[in-house]
PDB file of C-alpha atoms in Angstrom:
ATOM      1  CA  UNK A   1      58.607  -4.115   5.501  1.00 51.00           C
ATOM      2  CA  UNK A   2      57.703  -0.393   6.072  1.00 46.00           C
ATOM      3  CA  UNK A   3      55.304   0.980   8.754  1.00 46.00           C
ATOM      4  CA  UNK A   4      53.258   2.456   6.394  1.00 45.00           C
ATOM      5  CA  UNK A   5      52.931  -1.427   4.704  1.00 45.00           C
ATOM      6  CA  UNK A   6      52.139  -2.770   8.222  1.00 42.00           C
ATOM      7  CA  UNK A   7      49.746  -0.530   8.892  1.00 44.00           C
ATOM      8  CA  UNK A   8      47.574  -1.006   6.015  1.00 45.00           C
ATOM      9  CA  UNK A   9      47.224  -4.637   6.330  1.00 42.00           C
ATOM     10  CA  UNK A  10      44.798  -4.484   9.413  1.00 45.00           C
ATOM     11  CA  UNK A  11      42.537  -1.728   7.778  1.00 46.00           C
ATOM     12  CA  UNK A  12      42.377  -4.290   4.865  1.00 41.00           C
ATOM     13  CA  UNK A  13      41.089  -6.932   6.677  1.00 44.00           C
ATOM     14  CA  UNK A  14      38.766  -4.716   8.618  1.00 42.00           C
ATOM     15  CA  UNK A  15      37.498  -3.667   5.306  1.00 42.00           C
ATOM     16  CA  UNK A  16      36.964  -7.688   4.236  1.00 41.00           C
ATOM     17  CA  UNK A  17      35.069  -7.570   7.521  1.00 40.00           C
ATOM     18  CA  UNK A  18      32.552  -4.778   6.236  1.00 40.00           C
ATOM     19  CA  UNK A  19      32.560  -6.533   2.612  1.00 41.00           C
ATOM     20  CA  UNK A  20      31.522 -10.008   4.133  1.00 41.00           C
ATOM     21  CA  UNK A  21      28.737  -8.359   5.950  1.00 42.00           C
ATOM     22  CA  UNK A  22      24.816  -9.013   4.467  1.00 43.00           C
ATOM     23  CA  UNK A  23      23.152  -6.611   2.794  1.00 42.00           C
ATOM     24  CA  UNK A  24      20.632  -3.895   3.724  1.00 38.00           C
ATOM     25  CA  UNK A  25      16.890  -4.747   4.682  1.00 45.00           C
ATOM     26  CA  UNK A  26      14.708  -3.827   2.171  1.00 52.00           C
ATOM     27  CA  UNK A  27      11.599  -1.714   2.796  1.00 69.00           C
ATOM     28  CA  UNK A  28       8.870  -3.166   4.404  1.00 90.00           C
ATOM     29  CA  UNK A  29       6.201  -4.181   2.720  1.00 94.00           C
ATOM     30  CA  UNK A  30       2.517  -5.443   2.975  1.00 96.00           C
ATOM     31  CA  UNK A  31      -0.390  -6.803   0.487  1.00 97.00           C
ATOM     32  CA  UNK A  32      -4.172  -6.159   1.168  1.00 98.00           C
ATOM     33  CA  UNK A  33      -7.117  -7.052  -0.867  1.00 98.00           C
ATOM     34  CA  UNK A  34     -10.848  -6.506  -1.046  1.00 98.00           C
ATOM     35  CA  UNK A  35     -13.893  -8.141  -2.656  1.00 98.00           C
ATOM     36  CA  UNK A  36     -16.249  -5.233  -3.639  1.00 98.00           C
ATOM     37  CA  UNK A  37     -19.724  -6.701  -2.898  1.00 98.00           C
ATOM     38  CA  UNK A  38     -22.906  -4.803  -3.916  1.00 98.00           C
ATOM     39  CA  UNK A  39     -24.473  -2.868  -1.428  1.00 98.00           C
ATOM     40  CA  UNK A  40     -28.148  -0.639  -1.903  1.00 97.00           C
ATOM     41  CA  UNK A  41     -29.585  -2.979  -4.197  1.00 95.00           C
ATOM     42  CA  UNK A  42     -27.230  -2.004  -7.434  1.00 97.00           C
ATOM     43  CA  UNK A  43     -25.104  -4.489  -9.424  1.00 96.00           C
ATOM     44  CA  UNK A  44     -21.732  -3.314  -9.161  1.00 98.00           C
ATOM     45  CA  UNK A  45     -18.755  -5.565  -7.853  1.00 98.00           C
ATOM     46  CA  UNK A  46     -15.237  -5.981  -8.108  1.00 98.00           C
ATOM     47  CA  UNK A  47     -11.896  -6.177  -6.570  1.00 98.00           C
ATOM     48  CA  UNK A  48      -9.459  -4.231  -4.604  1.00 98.00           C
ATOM     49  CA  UNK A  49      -5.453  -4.274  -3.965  1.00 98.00           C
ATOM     50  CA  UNK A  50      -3.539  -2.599  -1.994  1.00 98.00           C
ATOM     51  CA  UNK A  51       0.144  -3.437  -1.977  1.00 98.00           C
ATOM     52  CA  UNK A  52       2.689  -1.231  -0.016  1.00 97.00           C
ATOM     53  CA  UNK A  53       6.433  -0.704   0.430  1.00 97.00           C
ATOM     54  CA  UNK A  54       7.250   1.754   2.976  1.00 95.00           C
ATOM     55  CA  UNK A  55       4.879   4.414   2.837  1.00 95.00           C
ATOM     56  CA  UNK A  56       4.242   3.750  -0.693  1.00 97.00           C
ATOM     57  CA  UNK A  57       0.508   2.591  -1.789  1.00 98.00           C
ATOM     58  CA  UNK A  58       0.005   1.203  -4.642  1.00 98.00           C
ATOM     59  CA  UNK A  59      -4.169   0.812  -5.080  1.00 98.00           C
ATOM     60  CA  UNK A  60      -5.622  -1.215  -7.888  1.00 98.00           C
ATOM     61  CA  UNK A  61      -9.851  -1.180  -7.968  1.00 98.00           C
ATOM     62  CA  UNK A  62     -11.435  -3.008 -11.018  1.00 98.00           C
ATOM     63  CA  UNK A  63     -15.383  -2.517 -10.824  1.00 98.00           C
ATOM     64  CA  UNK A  64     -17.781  -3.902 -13.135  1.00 98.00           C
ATOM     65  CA  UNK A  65     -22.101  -3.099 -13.374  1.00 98.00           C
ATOM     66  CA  UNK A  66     -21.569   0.265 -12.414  1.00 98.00           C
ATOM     67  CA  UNK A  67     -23.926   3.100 -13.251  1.00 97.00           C
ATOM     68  CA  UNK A  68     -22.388   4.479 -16.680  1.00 97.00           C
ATOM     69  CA  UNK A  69     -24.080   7.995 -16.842  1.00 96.00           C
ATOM     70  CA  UNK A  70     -25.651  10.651 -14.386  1.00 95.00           C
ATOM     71  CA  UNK A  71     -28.023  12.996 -16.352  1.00 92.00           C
ATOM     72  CA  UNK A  72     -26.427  12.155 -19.780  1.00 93.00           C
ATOM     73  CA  UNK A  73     -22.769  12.839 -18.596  1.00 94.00           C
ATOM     74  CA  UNK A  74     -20.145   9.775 -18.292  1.00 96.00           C
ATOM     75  CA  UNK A  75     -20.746   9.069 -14.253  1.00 97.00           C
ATOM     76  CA  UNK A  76     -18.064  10.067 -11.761  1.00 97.00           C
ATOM     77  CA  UNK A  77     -17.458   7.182  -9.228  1.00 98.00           C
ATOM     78  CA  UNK A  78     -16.240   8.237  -6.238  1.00 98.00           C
ATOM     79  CA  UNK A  79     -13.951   5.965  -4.261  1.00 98.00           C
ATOM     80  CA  UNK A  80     -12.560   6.093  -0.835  1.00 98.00           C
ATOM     81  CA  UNK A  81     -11.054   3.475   1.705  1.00 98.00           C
ATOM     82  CA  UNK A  82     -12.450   4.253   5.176  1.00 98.00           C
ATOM     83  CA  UNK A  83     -11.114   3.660   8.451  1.00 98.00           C
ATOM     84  CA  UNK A  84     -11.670   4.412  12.078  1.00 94.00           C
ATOM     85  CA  UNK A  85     -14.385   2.508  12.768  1.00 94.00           C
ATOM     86  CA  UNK A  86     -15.598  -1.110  13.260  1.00 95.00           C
ATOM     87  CA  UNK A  87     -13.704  -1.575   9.400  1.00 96.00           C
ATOM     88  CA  UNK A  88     -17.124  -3.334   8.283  1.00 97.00           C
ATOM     89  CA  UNK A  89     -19.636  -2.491   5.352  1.00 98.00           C
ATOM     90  CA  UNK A  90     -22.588  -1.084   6.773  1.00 97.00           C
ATOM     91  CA  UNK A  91     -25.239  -3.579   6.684  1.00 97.00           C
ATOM     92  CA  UNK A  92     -29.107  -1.921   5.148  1.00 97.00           C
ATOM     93  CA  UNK A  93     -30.215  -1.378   8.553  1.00 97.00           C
ATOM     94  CA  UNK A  94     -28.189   1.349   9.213  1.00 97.00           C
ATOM     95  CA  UNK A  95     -30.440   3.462   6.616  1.00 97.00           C
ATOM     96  CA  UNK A  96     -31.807   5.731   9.856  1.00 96.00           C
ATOM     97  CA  UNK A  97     -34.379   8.197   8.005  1.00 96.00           C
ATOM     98  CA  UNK A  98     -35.719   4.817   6.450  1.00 96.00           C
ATOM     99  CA  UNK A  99     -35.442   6.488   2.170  1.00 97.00           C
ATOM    100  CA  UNK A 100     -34.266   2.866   1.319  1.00 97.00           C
ATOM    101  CA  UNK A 101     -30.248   3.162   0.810  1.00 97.00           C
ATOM    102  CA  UNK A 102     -27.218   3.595   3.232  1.00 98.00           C
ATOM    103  CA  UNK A 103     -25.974   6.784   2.213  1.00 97.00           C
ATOM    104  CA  UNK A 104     -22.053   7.593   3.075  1.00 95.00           C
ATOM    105  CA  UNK A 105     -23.130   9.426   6.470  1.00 96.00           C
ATOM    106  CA  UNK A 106     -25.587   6.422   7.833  1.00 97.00           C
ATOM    107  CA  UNK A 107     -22.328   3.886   7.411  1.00 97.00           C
ATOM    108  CA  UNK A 108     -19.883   5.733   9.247  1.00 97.00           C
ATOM    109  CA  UNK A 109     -20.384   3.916  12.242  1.00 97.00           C
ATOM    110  CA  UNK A 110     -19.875   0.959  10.490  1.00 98.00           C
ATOM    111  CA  UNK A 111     -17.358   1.719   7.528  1.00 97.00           C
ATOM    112  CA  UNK A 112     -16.003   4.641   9.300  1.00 97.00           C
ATOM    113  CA  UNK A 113     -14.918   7.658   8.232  1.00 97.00           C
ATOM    114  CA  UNK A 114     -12.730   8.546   4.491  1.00 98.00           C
ATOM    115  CA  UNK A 115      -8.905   7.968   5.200  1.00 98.00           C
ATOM    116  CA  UNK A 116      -8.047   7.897   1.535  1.00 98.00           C
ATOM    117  CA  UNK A 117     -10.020   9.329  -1.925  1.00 98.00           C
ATOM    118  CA  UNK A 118      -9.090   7.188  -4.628  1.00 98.00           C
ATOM    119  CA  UNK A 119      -8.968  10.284  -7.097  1.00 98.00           C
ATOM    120  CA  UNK A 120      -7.141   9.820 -10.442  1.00 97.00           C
ATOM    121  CA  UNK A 121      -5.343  13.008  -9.994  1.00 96.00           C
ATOM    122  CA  UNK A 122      -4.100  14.934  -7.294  1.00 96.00           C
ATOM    123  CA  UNK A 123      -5.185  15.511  -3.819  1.00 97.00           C
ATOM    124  CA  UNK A 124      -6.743  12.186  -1.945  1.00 98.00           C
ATOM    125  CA  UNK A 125      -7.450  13.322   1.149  1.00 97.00           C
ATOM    126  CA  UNK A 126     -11.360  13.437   2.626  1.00 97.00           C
ATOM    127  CA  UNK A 127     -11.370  16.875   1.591  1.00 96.00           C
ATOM    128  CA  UNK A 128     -11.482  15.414  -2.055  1.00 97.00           C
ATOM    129  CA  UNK A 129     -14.394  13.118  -0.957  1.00 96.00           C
ATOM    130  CA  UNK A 130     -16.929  14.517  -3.440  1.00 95.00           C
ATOM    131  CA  UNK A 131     -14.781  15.685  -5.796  1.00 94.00           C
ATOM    132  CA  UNK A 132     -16.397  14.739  -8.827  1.00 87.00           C
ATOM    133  CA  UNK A 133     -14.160  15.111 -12.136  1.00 94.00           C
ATOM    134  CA  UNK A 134     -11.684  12.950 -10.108  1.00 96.00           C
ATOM    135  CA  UNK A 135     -12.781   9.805 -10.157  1.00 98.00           C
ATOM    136  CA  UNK A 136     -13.038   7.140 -13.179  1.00 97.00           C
ATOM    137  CA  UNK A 137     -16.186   6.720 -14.923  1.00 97.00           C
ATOM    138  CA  UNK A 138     -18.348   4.747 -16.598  1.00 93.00           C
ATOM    139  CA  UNK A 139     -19.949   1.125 -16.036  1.00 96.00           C
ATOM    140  CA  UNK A 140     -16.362  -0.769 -15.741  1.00 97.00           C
ATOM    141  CA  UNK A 141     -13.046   0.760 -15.222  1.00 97.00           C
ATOM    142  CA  UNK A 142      -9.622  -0.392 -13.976  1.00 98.00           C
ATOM    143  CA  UNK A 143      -7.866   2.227 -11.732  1.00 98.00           C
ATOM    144  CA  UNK A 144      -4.702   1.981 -10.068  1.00 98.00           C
ATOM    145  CA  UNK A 145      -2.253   5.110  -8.416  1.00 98.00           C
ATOM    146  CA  UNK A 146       0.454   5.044  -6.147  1.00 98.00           C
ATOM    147  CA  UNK A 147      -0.121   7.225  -3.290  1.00 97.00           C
ATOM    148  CA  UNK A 148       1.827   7.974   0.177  1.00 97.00           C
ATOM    149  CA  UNK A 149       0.311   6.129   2.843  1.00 97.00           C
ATOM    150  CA  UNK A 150      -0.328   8.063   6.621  1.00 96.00           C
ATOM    151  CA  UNK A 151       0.757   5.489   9.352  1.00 96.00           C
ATOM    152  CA  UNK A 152      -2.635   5.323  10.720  1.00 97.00           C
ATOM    153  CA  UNK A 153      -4.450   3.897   7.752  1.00 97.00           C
ATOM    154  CA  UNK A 154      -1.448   1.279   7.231  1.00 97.00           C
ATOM    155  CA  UNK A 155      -2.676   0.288  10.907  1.00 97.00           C
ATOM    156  CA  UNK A 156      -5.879   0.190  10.220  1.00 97.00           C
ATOM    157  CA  UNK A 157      -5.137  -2.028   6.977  1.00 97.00           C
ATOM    158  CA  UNK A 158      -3.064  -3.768   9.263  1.00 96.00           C
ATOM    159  CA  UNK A 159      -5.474  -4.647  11.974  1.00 96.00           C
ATOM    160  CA  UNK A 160      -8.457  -5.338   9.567  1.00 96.00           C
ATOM    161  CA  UNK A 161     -10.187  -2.571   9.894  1.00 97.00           C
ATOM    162  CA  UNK A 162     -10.130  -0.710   6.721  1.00 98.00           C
ATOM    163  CA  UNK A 163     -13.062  -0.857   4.010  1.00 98.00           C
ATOM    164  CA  UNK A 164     -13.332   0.522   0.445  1.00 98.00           C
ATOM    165  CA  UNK A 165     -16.515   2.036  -0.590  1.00 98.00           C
ATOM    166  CA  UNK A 166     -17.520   2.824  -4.396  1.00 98.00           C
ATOM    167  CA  UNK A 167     -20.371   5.070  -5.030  1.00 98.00           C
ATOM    168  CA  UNK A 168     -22.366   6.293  -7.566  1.00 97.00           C
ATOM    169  CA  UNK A 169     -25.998   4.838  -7.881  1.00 98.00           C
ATOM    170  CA  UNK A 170     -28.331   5.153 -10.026  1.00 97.00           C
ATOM    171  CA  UNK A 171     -30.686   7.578  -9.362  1.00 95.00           C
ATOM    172  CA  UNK A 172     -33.875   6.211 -11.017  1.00 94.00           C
ATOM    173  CA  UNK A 173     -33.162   3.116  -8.663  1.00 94.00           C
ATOM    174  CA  UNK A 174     -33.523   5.496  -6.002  1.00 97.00           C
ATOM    175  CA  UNK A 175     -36.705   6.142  -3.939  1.00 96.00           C
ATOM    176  CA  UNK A 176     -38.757   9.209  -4.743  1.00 97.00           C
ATOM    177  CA  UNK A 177     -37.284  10.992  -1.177  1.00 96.00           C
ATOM    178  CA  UNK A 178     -33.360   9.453  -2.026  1.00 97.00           C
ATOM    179  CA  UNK A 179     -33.821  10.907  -5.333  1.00 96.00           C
ATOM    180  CA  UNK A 180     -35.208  14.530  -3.519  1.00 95.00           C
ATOM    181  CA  UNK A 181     -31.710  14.697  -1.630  1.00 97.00           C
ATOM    182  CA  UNK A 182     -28.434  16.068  -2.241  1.00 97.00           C
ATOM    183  CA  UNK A 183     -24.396  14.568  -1.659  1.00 96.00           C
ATOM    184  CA  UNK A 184     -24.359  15.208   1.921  1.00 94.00           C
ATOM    185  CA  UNK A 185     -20.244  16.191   1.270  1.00 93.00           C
ATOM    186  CA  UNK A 186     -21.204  18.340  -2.365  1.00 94.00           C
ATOM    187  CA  UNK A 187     -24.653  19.876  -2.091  1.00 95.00           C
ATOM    188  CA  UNK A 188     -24.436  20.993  -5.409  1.00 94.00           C
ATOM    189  CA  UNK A 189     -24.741  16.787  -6.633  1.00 96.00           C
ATOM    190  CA  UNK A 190     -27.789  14.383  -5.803  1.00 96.00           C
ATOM    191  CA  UNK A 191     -27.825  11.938  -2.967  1.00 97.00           C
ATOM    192  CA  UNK A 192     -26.904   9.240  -5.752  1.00 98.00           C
ATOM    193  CA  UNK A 193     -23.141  10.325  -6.540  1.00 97.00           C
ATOM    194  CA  UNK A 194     -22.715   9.969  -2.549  1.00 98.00           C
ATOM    195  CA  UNK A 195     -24.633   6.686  -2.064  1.00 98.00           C
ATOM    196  CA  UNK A 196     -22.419   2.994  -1.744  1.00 98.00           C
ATOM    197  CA  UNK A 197     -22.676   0.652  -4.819  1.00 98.00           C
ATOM    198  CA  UNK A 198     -19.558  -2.236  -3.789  1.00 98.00           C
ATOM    199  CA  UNK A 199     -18.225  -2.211  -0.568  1.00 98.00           C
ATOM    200  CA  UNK A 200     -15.622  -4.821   0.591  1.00 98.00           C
ATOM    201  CA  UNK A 201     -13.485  -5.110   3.808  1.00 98.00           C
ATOM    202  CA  UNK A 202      -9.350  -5.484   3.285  1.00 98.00           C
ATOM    203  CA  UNK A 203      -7.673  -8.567   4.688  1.00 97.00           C
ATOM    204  CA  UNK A 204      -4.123  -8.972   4.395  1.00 95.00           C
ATOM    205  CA  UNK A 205      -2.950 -11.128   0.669  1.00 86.00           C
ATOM    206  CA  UNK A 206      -0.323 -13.502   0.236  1.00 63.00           C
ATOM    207  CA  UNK A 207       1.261 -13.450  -3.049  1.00 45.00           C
ATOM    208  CA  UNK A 208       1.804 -16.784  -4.521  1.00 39.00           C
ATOM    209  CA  UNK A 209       5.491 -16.917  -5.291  1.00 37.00           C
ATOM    210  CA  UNK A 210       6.686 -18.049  -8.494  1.00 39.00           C
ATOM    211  CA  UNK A 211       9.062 -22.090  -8.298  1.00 40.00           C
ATOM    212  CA  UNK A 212      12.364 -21.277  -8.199  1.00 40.00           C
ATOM    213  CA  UNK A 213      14.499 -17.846  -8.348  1.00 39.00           C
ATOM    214  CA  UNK A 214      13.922 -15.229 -11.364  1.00 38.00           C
ATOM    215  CA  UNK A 215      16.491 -13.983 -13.266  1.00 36.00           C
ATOM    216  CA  UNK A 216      16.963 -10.786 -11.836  1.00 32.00           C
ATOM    217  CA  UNK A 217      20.329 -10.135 -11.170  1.00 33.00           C
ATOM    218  CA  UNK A 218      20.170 -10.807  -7.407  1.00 35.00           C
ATOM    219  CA  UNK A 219      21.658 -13.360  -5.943  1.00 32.00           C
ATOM    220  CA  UNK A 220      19.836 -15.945  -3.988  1.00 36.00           C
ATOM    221  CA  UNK A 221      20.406 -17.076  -0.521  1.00 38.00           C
ATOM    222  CA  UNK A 222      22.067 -20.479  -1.895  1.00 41.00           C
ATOM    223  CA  UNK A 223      24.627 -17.982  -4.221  1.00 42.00           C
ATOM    224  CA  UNK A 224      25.019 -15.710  -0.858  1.00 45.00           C
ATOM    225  CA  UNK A 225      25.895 -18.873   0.916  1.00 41.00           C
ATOM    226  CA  UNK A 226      28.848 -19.209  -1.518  1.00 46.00           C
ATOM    227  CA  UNK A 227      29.629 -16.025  -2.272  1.00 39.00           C
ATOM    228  CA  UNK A 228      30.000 -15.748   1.723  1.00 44.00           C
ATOM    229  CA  UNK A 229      32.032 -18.873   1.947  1.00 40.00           C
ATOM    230  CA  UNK A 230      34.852 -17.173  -0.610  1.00 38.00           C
ATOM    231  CA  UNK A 231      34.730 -13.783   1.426  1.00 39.00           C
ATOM    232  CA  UNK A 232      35.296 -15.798   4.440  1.00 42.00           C
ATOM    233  CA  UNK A 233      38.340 -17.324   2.864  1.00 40.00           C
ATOM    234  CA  UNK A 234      39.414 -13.843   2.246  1.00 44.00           C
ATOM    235  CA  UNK A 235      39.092 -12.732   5.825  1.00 38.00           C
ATOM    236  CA  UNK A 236      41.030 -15.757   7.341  1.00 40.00           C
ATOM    237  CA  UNK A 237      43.730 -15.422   4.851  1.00 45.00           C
ATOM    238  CA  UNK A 238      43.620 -11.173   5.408  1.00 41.00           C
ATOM    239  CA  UNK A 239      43.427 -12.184   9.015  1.00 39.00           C
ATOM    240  CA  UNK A 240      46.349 -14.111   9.195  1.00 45.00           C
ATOM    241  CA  UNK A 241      48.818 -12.095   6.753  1.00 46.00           C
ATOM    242  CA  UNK A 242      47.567  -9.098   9.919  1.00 48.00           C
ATOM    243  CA  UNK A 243      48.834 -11.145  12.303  1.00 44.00           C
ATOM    244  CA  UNK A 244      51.991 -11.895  10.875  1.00 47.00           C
ATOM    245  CA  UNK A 245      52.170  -8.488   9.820  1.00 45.00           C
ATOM    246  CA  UNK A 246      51.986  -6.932  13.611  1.00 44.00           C
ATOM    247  CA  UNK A 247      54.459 -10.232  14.517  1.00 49.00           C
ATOM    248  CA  UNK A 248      56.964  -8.645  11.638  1.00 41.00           C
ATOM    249  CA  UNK A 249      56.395  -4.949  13.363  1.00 48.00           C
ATOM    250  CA  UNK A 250      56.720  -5.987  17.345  1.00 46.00           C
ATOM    251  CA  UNK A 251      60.368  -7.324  15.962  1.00 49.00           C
ATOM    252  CA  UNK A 252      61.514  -4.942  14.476  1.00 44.00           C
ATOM    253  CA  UNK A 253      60.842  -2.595  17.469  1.00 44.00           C
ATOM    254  CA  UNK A 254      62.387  -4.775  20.055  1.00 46.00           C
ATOM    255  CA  UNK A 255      65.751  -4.722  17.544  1.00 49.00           C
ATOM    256  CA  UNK A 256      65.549  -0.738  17.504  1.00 45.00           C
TER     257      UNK A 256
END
């Protein structure tokens, strides 16, 4: 047998080695959800999902009994999840000049402060807070995007204390000195695009798993099990054709 020959044979089974090996860990990922609860006496309520992988966010809000126009225009909801606080709604006490709503700057405390605007184009960071031909209108919509995640608000979804806020009241709900005021983020809108209408907290989601594997090409851990029994075949048998292989070399160097 030449060198060359016995030389290769050990690579090979190195190489079965590598092949037998598992596969790479996926990204991480995490599911969060949120029940949107009305807040400032409105109707509006409704769900919210956020499901990540990596530092991919995928963010799902479906609101219902929202507000549907601001002075005869379709109504701009602002959305934003909120974090660095106690990650709770703000309860109606915290309305400090006493004009009967929580407005965005009473709940920081509680809600804490915008980590994320839920626009439906570009920028969604706080300094698209008030933003308003960004975010969906009307009385019910169904929003989703896929944003990139900071590492701080996946901790703060992480450690329960991240909130969603929607706003957009209506302004003849509003009190004659709520009505008076302006968006404390946009001066140039009323106090009513900036006050809460649904609020919820996140909590981490398990998704129910469908019975049994799909059919989606991958192979399950049972069909690793086997596929790994073969490969280990393939290794012993690459092991042992090595060792007879170096056995075959050390002779013929004692004969030379």
């Amino acid at each position: 047998m030449k060198k060359s020959a016995l030389l290769a044979l050990p690579t090979l089974t190195l190489g079965a080695l590598a092949l037998a090996a598992g596969p790479a860990t996926a990204a991480d990922s995490w599911s969060f959800q949120a029940q949107l609860a009305p807040v400032n006496n409105s109707t509006a309520a409704g769900t919210a999902m956020v499901d990540v992988t990596g530092d991919q966010a995928t963010i799902t809000v479906n609101v219902a009994g929202a507000p549907a126009l601001l002075q005869g225009m379709p109504y701009g909801h602002a959305q934003h999840i909120h974090t660095g606080s106690q990650g709770v709604c703000a309860p109606p006490t915290a309305d400090a000049n006493g004009d009967g709503v929580v407005d965005s700057m009473e709940g920081k405390p509680f809600a804490g402060g915008i980590a994320v605007s839920l626009t439906t184009a570009g920028d969604v960071s706080p300094a698209s807070g008030a933003v308003a031909d960004r975010y969906p209108t009307g009385d019910a919509y169904n929003y989703q995007r896929t944003v990139t995640l900071d590492p701080a608000t996946l901790q703060a979804l992480q450690s329960g204390n991240a909130v969603i806020n929607v706003h957009g009241a209506d302004p003849a709900a509003l009190s004659p000195a709520a009505t008076s005021a302006v968006n404390p983020m946009n001066p140039a809108l009323p106090l009513a695009t900036d006050v809460p209408i649904a609020c919820g907290q996140f909590v981490s989601s398990q998704m129910a798993m469908p019975e049994g594997p799909a059919d989606t090409g991958v192979t399950t851990p049972a069909e690793n099990a086997d596929l790994n029994a073969v490969a280990g075949v393939g290794v012993l048998g690459l092991l042992a054709a090595g060792a007879a292989a170096l056995g075959l070399r050390r002779r013929a160097t004692q004969r030379s």
